[in-house]
Amino acid sequence: MLGLAFWGATLLSVPIALGEYVVPLADGSDGWSDAFSKAKALVSQMTLEEKLNMTQQNNYWPRVGEVDRLGYTGLYYADGSEGIRGLPFASAFDMALNGAASFDRELLYRRAVAIGEEARGKGINTQFGPGVNLLRVPEAGRAFEYYGADPYLAGQAAAEHVKGVQSQNVMAMMRHFIGNEQEDGRTFINSIIDDRTAHELYLWPFQDAVHAGVVSAMCAYNGVNGSHACSNPLSLGKWLHDELNFQGFVLSDYGAVFLGGEVDAANAGCDSVIGNSQYPFNGSMSTSVPFGPGGVLAKAIAAGNVSESRLDDMATRIAAAWYKVGQDQDFPPLVTGRNVLSVKHNELIRELGAKSAVLLKNEGTLPLKNLSYGGSGVFAGGQGSSYANLPYLITPFEALQQRARQCGSQVFGYFDNYNHSVQASYAAKANAVGAPCLVDVRQQCSEGYDRANLSASWEGDQTILAVAGRCNQTVVLYSACGPFNVTSWVDHPNVTAIINAGGAGQEAGNALVDVLYGDVNPSARLPYTVAYQLSDYPATVNPGDTVPLNTTFIDITYSEGLFIDYRWFDKNNITPAFEFGFGLPYTTFNYSGLSIQTMGNNIVSQAAPNASELFDDLAHVTVEITNSGSLDGTEVPQLYLGSPAVGAPNQVLRGFEAVHLAAGESQTVVFNLTRRDLSYWDTSIEGWTLPFGDYTINVGASSRDIRLVGKLSLSRQ
Ligand code: BGC
């Protein structure tokens, strides 16, 4: 592995020229030695053609690179972040963004184990995900596939996902590496990210996934600082391979190797490709095949432009991933139609949905006792390549009817989204008998495009206003794919409760009813900020990005730097409608007893550490949380850190825990702060540095509901 200092010097003096960079060969370090030696032995017996076969998939579905005579099964890839894409008899889980909203590591782990179990059950080798791009722009079309707007939260979620899926011997694949924060123009945008921002925000969750042992990565369509992500010596080479010492393999997104960039891709660290080479900057596919027998790579090896040792490295990395997750031992044969549905997973999905529904407002209407209902459809999840077919769908109306039957209440549904006068007249009738009115609205979101605005789809906002105009207990049930526009109705006096259910998958209705009736005490938190105005956000999708230019990249400069989402709102004193980390329970919690300890003595080296030392604990923060209400519930205390580093945001998330407490119960919660948590990326040395000085420790129930404040001092001794 090349040293960090070497790279610092190289970058400062000689910019890396495309085509000159050759990624370091995998060496079996960081816990890969066993898998690596087995892979080396396997690959040494392969022919050139067999190795090339491992590097290319043309048609999306078939198995890639099997070598029967050596017992290597090759890989079958499956898409999806809401479960397994497009296959029958598999579950439709909640969106990854819902997982983030749970702020619950144990739940995220169980979600991933279940997805891994289903993949394994069908004999799927590689289950795509976790997706860890950040919610930089609020309209981001694929935000539902990711873990929100904070790198720490995304990183923690990604680590649980990797551990869970890979516990089932299935490969996880982190993606889309890197800078793929919007969908519009995704194959011809060039994300320009400064060095510090790249490390403290966008690379951060990928680093957590690598630390958790992820065996594969998908490089993205977009450019990063001037060259395509799948042939990029800076992002693939320096960041992923040199700095993170990634020993697994990199797969291109579908067609994300561009015509003319195939050799650079091979040299920069792309190990395998799906799809043909794409024409640069215009979004269409050529007939050229980048890798595989007869492809551009094979010709480049013959001509000496790519070394055969690099091809060996590609094959070794892929085979090492296969050994690392144990697919050489009794892995089930592929049967895509095998039924992997189970009652256990149905129940889990219901639990995931309930524990990721964020209660944003409640002026006494919830939990419900009896009800009326006005609906406008249900949202199980976003669309695109992550979409899992629904084996069935419990709608809120169906679940409410079941509940009404059990508890002797009455429910009525009206489903015309556009007839606001009839909506209003039914609302008045419910109001006349003292029943609450539930308005179920949603956003439409998908891969492939960003949302045109943050409003509810199909006149949902008008429906809310029509009902709220006549019903003084209006409950808004909102299925959001990311930040959503609440401005026209949030402060309406008749809107007495708001729940953001996200996309909860096949059990969406049951999960919502569990929260509405208080069977589950809500505990989820917003993994992004909900602003009053679109212009309050630091960056939005550039509308010009939808027109391909055909000759060059369209630059998207991440000029807000470290200040996305709550960091921006805090810095500029902008009041949001609902802040990052916000969510109400039906009970109350007290915070007390903040105590802060540095680990060992207080002598801490500022020197740039190696990758694993970054995860050493340097400080512990403890607080006591008490359920001071009369209902059992779960609180999510959050730790926000203010760093003495120059240019640091006021505070950044560096800890959270979902703590279940019976009424009256107390528990001590410990947050571990690692060296990386306390460091900043020092561009002058191209490394993590621990600033000496005073850190502010804020512990609270959201980024703006800070209950306890303390100080941590680090100094040279
Ligand atoms: C998406 C990937 C997906 C691939 C294959 C692409 O359009 O960006 O996330 O894995 O298609 O379906």
XYZ file of C-alpha atoms in Angstrom, residues 219-500:
282
model
C -18.399 2.626 -8.765
C -20.810 5.304 -9.951
C -21.830 6.836 -13.287
C -20.785 10.409 -12.540
C -17.434 12.077 -12.721
C -15.472 12.999 -9.617
C -13.155 15.976 -9.802
C -12.746 15.630 -13.537
C -12.756 11.948 -14.382
C -15.387 9.220 -14.383
C -15.817 7.443 -11.065
C -15.078 3.983 -12.529
C -11.763 5.048 -14.030
C -10.789 7.626 -11.466
C -7.262 7.444 -10.045
C -8.153 9.806 -7.205
C -11.364 8.256 -5.885
C -10.852 4.601 -6.817
C -7.102 4.641 -6.538
C -6.055 6.976 -3.774
C -9.176 7.132 -1.620
C -10.543 3.613 -1.831
C -7.469 1.515 -2.378
C -4.566 3.467 -0.920
C -6.226 5.158 2.016
C -8.977 2.685 2.923
C -6.878 -0.288 1.831
C -9.937 -1.933 0.281
C -9.141 -5.580 -0.445
C -12.427 -6.539 -2.073
C -13.529 -5.969 -5.661
C -15.065 -3.042 -7.498
C -17.927 -3.573 -9.958
C -18.986 -0.813 -12.321
C -22.534 0.440 -12.239
C -24.445 -0.720 -15.330
C -22.562 0.809 -18.255
C -20.514 3.086 -16.012
C -17.266 2.414 -17.862
C -17.106 4.907 -20.707
C -15.880 4.438 -24.237
C -12.184 5.227 -24.294
C -11.913 4.887 -20.508
C -11.709 1.084 -20.280
C -7.933 0.883 -19.779
C -7.983 3.648 -17.203
C -10.797 1.810 -15.432
C -8.768 -1.383 -15.231
C -5.708 0.463 -13.992
C -7.552 2.677 -11.518
C -9.111 -0.275 -9.722
C -12.343 -1.285 -11.431
C -12.291 -5.100 -11.332
C -15.464 -6.070 -13.087
C -18.086 -4.509 -15.334
C -21.786 -4.833 -16.006
C -22.989 -3.571 -19.371
C -21.210 -2.209 -22.424
C -19.057 0.910 -22.627
C -21.195 4.023 -22.600
C -20.664 7.024 -24.854
C -19.316 9.786 -22.636
C -21.579 12.726 -21.848
C -24.684 11.707 -23.768
C -26.209 8.850 -21.785
C -26.352 6.156 -24.505
C -24.660 2.783 -24.722
C -22.118 1.720 -27.370
C -21.617 -1.813 -28.681
C -18.088 -1.983 -27.250
C -17.541 -4.462 -24.415
C -15.091 -3.100 -21.830
C -13.779 -6.216 -20.081
C -14.111 -9.988 -20.572
C -12.774 -12.195 -23.387
C -12.583 -10.265 -26.656
C -13.234 -6.941 -24.925
C -11.108 -3.828 -24.723
C -9.303 -5.097 -21.614
C -8.209 -8.325 -23.349
C -6.763 -6.309 -26.223
C -5.050 -3.928 -23.809
C -3.422 -6.843 -21.996
C -2.200 -8.255 -25.312
C -0.806 -4.828 -26.206
C 0.839 -4.396 -22.790
C -1.316 -1.432 -21.709
C -2.711 -3.361 -18.771
C -0.492 -5.897 -17.054
C -1.526 -9.485 -16.652
C -0.748 -9.096 -12.956
C -3.519 -6.509 -12.785
C -5.900 -9.037 -14.355
C -4.723 -11.577 -11.776
C -5.442 -8.975 -9.128
C -8.980 -8.440 -10.449
C -9.698 -12.171 -10.428
C -8.036 -12.588 -7.027
C -10.066 -9.793 -5.460
C -13.306 -11.313 -6.767
C -12.402 -14.828 -5.648
C -11.151 -13.523 -2.284
C -14.566 -11.941 -1.700
C -16.167 -15.304 -2.457
C -13.946 -17.046 0.108
C -14.203 -14.227 2.652
C -17.977 -14.656 3.046
C -17.693 -18.445 2.920
C -19.345 -19.173 -0.398
C -16.920 -22.044 -1.021
C -18.688 -23.962 1.777
C -22.215 -25.327 1.186
C -23.616 -22.222 -0.443
C -27.052 -23.062 -1.896
C -27.377 -23.438 -5.660
C -29.144 -20.614 -7.484
C -32.911 -21.044 -7.717
C -34.320 -17.587 -8.382
C -37.911 -18.775 -7.952
C -37.340 -20.405 -4.556
C -39.841 -19.187 -1.984
C -37.943 -17.326 0.738
C -40.967 -15.599 2.239
C -41.621 -16.227 5.907
C -43.968 -15.147 8.675
C -40.865 -14.185 10.647
C -39.857 -11.676 7.971
C -43.409 -10.362 7.623
C -43.393 -9.628 11.347
C -39.952 -8.043 11.142
C -41.042 -5.774 8.286
C -44.035 -4.681 10.352
C -41.686 -3.906 13.250
C -39.282 -2.040 10.941
C -42.140 0.052 9.597
C -43.450 0.968 13.042
C -39.998 1.750 14.411
C -39.171 4.003 11.456
C -42.370 6.089 11.488
C -41.469 9.563 12.726
C -44.090 11.340 14.825
C -43.584 15.008 14.018
C -46.524 16.677 15.705
C -49.046 15.481 18.255
C -51.438 17.764 20.048
C -53.279 15.037 21.874
C -54.967 13.266 18.955
C -52.692 10.223 19.076
C -52.748 7.436 20.079
C -56.168 6.928 18.477
C -59.244 5.586 20.112
C -61.879 5.722 17.403
C -61.576 7.165 13.958
C -62.674 8.171 10.578
C -60.379 8.019 7.555
C -59.677 9.766 4.311
C -57.076 8.192 2.088
C -55.109 8.833 -1.056
C -53.175 5.654 -1.575
C -50.209 3.976 -0.012
C -46.506 4.116 -0.535
C -44.506 0.978 -0.016
C -41.214 2.119 -1.490
C -39.416 4.104 -4.191
C -39.064 2.891 -7.765
C -36.131 1.878 -9.906
C -33.506 -0.846 -9.679
C -33.859 -1.065 -5.912
C -37.529 -1.990 -6.042
C -38.531 -5.351 -4.594
C -41.771 -6.836 -5.912
C -44.511 -6.748 -3.303
C -45.565 -10.288 -2.361
C -48.661 -8.617 -0.881
C -49.442 -5.176 0.445
C -51.279 -4.285 3.624
C -52.629 -0.805 2.983
C -53.369 1.578 5.834
C -57.075 1.370 5.037
C -57.050 -2.413 5.215
C -55.145 -2.361 8.499
C -57.447 0.322 9.920
C -60.486 -1.764 9.023
C -59.030 -4.806 10.779
C -58.329 -2.678 13.795
C -61.806 -1.164 13.759
C -63.243 -4.667 13.752
C -61.170 -5.622 16.804
C -61.748 -2.532 18.894
C -65.300 -1.581 18.061
C -64.620 1.600 16.152
C -65.788 2.851 12.790
C -63.679 3.625 9.751
C -64.647 5.205 6.470
C -62.420 5.712 3.442
C -62.592 8.131 0.534
C -60.057 7.657 -2.229
C -60.483 10.357 -4.851
C -57.311 12.438 -4.594
C -58.605 15.300 -6.657
C -62.128 15.947 -5.435
C -61.294 18.322 -2.636
C -64.837 19.491 -2.068
C -66.069 15.946 -1.395
C -63.002 15.366 0.827
C -63.993 18.453 2.790
C -67.618 17.408 3.146
C -66.677 13.966 4.525
C -64.223 15.660 6.866
C -67.046 17.832 8.180
C -69.205 14.748 8.804
C -66.411 13.032 10.773
C -65.839 16.225 12.703
C -69.520 16.438 13.588
C -69.295 13.116 15.455
C -65.984 14.010 17.116
C -63.891 11.589 15.033
C -60.381 12.377 13.843
C -59.677 12.543 10.097
C -56.632 10.773 8.713
C -55.168 12.104 5.484
C -52.753 9.725 3.812
C -50.500 11.428 1.263
C -47.290 10.474 -0.420
C -44.478 11.503 -2.665
C -43.434 9.684 -5.798
C -39.725 9.027 -6.118
C -37.482 6.881 -8.244
C -34.043 6.190 -9.518
C -33.320 8.006 -12.778
C -34.683 11.443 -11.960
C -34.800 13.872 -9.075
C -38.023 15.184 -7.630
C -39.245 18.330 -9.383
C -40.317 19.793 -6.051
C -40.861 18.676 -2.475
C -44.657 18.751 -2.557
C -46.898 15.764 -2.006
C -47.801 14.018 -5.257
C -51.343 13.931 -6.645
C -52.499 17.130 -4.934
C -51.767 15.727 -1.498
C -51.120 19.144 0.008
C -54.505 20.395 -1.253
C -56.155 17.300 0.238
C -54.600 18.031 3.625
C -55.873 21.612 3.477
C -59.346 20.533 2.332
C -59.689 18.124 5.254
C -58.036 20.369 7.823
C -60.415 23.144 6.801
C -63.342 21.149 8.163
C -61.982 18.660 10.695
C -60.375 19.866 13.894
C -58.424 16.664 14.527
C -56.663 16.180 11.216
C -53.887 13.591 11.282
C -51.468 13.794 8.372
C -49.927 10.453 7.414
C -47.087 11.340 5.082
C -45.014 8.817 3.128
C -41.954 10.875 2.279
C -38.956 9.856 0.161
C -36.825 12.589 1.679
C -37.363 16.203 2.704
C -40.953 17.295 2.059
C -42.808 20.563 1.880
C -44.963 21.079 4.957
C -45.165 24.863 4.818
C -48.786 25.313 3.693
C -50.296 23.111 6.414
C -47.838 22.348 9.210
C -49.019 25.172 11.457
C -52.710 24.823 10.578
C -54.505 24.699 13.932
C -56.584 21.690 12.843
C -53.534 19.645 11.855
C -53.095 18.111 15.269
C -50.810 15.210 14.369
C -48.269 14.389 11.671
C -46.510 11.083 11.060
C -43.848 10.593 8.411
